[in-house]
PDB file of C-alpha atoms and ligand atoms in Angstrom:
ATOM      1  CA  UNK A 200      84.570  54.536  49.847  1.00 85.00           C
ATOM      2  CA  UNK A 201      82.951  53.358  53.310  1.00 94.00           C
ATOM      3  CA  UNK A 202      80.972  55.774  55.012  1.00 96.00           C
ATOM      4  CA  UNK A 203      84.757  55.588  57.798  1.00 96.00           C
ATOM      5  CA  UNK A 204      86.642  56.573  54.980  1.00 97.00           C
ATOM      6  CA  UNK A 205      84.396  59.875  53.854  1.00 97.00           C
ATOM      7  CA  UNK A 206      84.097  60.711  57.912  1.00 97.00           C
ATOM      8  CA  UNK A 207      87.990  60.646  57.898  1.00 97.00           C
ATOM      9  CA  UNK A 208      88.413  62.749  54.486  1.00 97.00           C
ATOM     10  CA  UNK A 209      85.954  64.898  55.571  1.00 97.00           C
ATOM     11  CA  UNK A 210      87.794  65.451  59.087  1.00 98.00           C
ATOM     12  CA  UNK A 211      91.108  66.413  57.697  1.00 98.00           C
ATOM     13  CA  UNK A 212      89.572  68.578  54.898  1.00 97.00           C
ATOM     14  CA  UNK A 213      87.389  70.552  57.766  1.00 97.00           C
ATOM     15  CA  UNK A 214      91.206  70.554  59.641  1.00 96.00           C
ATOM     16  CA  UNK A 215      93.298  71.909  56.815  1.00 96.00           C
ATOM     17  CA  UNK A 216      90.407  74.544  56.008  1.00 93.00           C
ATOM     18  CA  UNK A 217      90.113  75.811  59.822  1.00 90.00           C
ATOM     19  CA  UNK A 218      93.767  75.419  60.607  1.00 89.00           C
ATOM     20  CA  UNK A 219      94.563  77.810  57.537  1.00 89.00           C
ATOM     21  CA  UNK A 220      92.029  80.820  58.440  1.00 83.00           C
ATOM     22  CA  UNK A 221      92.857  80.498  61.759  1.00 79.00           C
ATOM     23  CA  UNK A 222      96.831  81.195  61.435  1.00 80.00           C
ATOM     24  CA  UNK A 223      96.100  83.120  58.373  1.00 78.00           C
ATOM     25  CA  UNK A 224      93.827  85.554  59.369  1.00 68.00           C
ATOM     26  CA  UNK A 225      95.397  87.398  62.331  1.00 63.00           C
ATOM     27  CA  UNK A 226      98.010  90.723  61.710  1.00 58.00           C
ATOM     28  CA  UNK A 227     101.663  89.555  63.045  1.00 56.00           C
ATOM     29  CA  UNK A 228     101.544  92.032  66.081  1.00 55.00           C
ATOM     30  CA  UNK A 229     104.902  91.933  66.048  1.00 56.00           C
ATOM     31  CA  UNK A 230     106.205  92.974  62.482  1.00 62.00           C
ATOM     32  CA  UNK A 231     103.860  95.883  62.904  1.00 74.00           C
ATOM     33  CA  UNK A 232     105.236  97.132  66.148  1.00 82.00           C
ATOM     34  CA  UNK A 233     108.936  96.169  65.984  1.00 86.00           C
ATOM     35  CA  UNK A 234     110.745  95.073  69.587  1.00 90.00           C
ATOM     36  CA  UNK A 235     113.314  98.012  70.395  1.00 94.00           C
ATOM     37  CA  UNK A 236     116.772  95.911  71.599  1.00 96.00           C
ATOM     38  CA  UNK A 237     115.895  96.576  74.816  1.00 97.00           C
ATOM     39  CA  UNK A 238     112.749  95.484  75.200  1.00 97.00           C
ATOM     40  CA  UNK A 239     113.523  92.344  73.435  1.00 96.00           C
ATOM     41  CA  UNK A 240     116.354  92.053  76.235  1.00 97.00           C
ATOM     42  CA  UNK A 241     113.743  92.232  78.458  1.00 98.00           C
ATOM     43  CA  UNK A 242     111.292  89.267  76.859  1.00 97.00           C
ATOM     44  CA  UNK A 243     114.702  87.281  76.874  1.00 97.00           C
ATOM     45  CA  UNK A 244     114.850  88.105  81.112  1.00 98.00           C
ATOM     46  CA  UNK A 245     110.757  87.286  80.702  1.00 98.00           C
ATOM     47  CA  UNK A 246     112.026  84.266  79.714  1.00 97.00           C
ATOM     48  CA  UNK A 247     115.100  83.198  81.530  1.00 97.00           C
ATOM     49  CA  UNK A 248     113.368  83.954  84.940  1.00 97.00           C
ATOM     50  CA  UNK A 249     110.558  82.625  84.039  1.00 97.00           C
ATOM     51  CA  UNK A 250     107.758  85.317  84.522  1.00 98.00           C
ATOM     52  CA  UNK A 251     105.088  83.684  82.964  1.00 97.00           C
ATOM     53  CA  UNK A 252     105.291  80.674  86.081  1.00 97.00           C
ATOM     54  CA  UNK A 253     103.252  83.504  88.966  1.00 98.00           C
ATOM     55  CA  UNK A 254     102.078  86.130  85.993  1.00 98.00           C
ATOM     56  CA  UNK A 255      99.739  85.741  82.824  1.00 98.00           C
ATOM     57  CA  UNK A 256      99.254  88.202  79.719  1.00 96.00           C
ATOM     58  CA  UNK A 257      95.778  88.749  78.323  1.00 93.00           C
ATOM     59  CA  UNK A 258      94.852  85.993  80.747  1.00 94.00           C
ATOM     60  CA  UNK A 259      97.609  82.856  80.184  1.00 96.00           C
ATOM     61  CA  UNK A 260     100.312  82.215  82.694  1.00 96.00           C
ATOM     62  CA  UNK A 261     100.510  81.222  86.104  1.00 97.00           C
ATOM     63  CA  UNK A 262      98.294  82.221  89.080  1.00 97.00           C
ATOM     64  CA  UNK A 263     100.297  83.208  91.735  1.00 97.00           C
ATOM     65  CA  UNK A 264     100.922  87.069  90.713  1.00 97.00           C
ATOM     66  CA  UNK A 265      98.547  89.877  88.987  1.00 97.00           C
ATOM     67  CA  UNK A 266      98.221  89.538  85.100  1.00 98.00           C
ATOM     68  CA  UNK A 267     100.854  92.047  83.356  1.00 98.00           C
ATOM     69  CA  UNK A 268      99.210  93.205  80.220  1.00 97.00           C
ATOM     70  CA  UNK A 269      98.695  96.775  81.098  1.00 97.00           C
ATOM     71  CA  UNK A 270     100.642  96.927  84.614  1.00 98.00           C
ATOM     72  CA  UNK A 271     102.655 100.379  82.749  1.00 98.00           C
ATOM     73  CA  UNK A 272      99.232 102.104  81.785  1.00 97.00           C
ATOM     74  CA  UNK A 273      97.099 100.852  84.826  1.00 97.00           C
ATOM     75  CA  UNK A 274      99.735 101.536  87.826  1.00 97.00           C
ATOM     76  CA  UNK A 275     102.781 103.315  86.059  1.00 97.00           C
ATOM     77  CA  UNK A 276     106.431 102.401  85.220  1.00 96.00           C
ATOM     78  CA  UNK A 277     107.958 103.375  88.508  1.00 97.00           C
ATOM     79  CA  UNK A 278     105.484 101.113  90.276  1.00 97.00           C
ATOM     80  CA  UNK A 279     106.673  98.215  87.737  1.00 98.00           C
ATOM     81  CA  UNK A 280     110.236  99.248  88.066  1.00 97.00           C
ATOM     82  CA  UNK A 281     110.198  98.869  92.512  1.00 96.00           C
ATOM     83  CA  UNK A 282     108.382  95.493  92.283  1.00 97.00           C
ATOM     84  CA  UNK A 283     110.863  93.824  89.530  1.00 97.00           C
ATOM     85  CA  UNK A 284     113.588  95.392  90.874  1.00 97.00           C
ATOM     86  CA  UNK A 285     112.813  94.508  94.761  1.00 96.00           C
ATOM     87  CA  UNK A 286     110.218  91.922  94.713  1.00 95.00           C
ATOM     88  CA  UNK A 287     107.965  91.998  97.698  1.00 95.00           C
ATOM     89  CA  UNK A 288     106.909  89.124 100.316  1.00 95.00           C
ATOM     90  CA  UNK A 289     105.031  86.757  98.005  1.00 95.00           C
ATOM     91  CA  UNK A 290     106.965  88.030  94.978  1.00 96.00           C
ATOM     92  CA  UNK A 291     110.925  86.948  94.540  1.00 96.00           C
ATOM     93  CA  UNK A 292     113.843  89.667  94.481  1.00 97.00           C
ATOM     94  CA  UNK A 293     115.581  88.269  91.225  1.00 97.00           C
ATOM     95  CA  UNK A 294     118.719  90.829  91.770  1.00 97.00           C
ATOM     96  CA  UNK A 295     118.594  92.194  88.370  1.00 97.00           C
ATOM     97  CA  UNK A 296     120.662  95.247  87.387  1.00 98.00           C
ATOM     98  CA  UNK A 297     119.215  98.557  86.428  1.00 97.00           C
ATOM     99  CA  UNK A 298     119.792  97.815  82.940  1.00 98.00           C
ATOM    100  CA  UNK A 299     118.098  94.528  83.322  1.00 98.00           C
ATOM    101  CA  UNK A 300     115.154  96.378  85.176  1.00 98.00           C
ATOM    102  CA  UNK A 301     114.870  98.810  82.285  1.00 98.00           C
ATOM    103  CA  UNK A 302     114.579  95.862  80.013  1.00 98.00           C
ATOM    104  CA  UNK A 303     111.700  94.200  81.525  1.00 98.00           C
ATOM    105  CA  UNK A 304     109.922  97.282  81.545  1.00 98.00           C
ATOM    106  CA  UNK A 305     110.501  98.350  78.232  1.00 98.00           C
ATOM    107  CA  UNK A 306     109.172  94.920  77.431  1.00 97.00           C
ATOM    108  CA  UNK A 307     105.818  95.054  80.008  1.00 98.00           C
ATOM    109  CA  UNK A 308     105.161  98.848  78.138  1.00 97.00           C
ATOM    110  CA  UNK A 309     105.442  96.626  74.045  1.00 96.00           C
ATOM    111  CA  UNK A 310     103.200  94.393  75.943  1.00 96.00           C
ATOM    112  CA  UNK A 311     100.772  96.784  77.229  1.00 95.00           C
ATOM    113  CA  UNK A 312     100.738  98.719  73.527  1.00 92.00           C
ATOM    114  CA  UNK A 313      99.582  95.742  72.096  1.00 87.00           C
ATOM    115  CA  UNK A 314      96.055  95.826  73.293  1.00 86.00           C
ATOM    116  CA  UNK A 315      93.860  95.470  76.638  1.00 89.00           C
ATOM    117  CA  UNK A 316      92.886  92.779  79.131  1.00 90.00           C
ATOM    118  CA  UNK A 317      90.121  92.241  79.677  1.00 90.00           C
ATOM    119  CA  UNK A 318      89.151  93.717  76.787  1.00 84.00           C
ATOM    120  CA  UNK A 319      86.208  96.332  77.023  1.00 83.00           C
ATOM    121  CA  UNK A 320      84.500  95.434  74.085  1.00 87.00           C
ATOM    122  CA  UNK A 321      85.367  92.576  71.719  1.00 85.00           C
ATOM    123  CA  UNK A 322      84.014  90.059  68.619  1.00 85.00           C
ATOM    124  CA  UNK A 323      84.567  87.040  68.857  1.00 85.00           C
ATOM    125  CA  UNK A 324      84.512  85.130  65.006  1.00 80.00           C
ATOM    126  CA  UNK A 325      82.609  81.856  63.542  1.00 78.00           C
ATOM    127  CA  UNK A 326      86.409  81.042  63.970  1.00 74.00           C
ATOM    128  CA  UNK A 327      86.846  81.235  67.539  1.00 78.00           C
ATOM    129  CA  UNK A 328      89.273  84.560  67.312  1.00 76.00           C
ATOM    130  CA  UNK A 329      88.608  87.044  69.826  1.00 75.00           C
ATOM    131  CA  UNK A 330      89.369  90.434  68.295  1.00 77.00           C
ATOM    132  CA  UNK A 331      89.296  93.696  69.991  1.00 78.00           C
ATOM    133  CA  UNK A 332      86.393  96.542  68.599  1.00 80.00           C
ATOM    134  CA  UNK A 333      86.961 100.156  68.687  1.00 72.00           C
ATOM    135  CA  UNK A 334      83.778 100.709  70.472  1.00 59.00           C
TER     136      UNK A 334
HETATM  137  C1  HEC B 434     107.302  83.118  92.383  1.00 82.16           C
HETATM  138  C2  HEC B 434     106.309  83.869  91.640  1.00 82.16           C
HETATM  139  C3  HEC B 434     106.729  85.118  90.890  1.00 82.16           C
HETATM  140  C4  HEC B 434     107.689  85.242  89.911  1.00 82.16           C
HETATM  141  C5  HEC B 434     108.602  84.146  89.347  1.00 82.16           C
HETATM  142  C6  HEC B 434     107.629  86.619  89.472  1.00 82.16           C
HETATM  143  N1  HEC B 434     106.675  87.307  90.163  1.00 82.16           N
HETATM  144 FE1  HEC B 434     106.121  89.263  89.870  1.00 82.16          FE
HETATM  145  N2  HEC B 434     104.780  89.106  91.388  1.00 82.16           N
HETATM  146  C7  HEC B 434     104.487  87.940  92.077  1.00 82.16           C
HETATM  147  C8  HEC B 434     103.435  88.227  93.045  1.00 82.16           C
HETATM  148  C9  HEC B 434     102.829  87.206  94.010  1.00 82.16           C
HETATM  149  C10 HEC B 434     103.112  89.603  92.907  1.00 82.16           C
HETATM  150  C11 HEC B 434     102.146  90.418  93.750  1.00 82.16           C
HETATM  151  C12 HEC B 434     103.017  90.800  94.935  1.00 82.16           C
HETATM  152  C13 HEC B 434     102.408  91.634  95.969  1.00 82.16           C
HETATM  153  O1  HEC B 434     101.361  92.246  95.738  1.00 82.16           O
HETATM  154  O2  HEC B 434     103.052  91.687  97.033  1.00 82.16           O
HETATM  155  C14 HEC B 434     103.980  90.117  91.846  1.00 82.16           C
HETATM  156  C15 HEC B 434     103.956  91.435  91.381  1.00 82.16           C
HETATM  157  C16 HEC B 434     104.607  91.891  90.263  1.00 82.16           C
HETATM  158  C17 HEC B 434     104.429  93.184  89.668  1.00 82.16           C
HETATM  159  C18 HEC B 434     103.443  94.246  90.132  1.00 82.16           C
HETATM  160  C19 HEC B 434     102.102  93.895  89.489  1.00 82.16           C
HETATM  161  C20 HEC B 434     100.874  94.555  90.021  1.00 82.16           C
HETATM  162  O3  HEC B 434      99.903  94.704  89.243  1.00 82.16           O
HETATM  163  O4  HEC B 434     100.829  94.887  91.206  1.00 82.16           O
HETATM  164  C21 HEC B 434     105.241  93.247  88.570  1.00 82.16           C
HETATM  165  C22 HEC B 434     105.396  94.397  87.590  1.00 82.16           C
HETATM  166  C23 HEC B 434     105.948  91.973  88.498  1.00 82.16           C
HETATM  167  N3  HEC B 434     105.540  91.180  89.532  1.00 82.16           N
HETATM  168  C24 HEC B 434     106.880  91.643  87.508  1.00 82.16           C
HETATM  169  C25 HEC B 434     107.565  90.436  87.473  1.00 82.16           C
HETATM  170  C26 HEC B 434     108.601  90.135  86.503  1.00 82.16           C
HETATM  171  C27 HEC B 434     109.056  91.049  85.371  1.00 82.16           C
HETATM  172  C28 HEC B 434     109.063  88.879  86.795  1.00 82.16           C
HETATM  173  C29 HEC B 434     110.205  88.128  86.140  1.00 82.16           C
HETATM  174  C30 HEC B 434     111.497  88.778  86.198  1.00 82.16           C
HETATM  175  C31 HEC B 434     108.288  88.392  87.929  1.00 82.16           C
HETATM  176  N4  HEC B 434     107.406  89.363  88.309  1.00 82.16           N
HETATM  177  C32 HEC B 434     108.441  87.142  88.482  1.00 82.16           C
HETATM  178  C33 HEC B 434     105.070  86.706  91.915  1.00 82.16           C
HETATM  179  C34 HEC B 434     106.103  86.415  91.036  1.00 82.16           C
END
């Protein structure tokens, strides 16, 4: 073998090893903590109206609005519930029904149960993974 041809091997061995800790490793938040049908309504309205263009969760999304990972435990349901189902000046009123409201929010509380942004204290792995720590 040329010294190219071990560089290469060793490259996509290094690759298949990583990539399969990596998505290995990590508890499927979701089978743990199943979506109620309403709140999976409401990540279907997260998605149709597109959200995630002004708002992030744990960080990712656009820029234009707040980050939504713990609106519900930081500022309450009925302060979630006025801006979705109102908007404001810089935010968009989408016209959404109460159901629809009720949706979303049941969705932005799954959301905020699954952990917290910024984190207070975290690890963060040889891997990369950032994992909360009781602590
Ligand atoms: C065009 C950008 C845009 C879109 C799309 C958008 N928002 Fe917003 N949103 C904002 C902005 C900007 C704010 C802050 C508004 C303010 O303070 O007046 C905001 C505020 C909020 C708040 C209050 C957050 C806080 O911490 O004060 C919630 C909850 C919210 N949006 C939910 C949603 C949901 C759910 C959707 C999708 C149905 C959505 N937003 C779509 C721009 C947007």
């Amino acid at each position: 073998m040329t010294s190219k041809q071990i560089i290469l091997v060793t490259l996509v061995v290094a690759f298949a090893v990583y990539s399969a800790l990596v998505y290995t490793a990590q508890p499927n938040l979701t089978q743990e903590r199943p979506l109620s049908v309403s709140a999976a309504h409401g990540q279907r309205l997260y998605q149709e109206y597109n959200c995630v263009a002004c708002h992030q969760f744990y960080g990712l999304g656009g820029y234009m609005g707040p980050d939504l990972t713990n609106v519900i435990s930081r500022k309450g349901d009925a302060y979630a519930r006025a801006f979705i189902s109102s908007g404001s000046l810089r935010m968009p009123n989408f016209d959404l029904n109460e159901a629809e409201v009720g949706s979303l929010v049941d969705f932005l509380e799954f959301v905020d149960g699954s952990g917290q942004y910024p984190a207070e204290s975290h690890e963060i792995y040889w891997s990369g993974a950032y994992v909360e720590s009781d602590s």
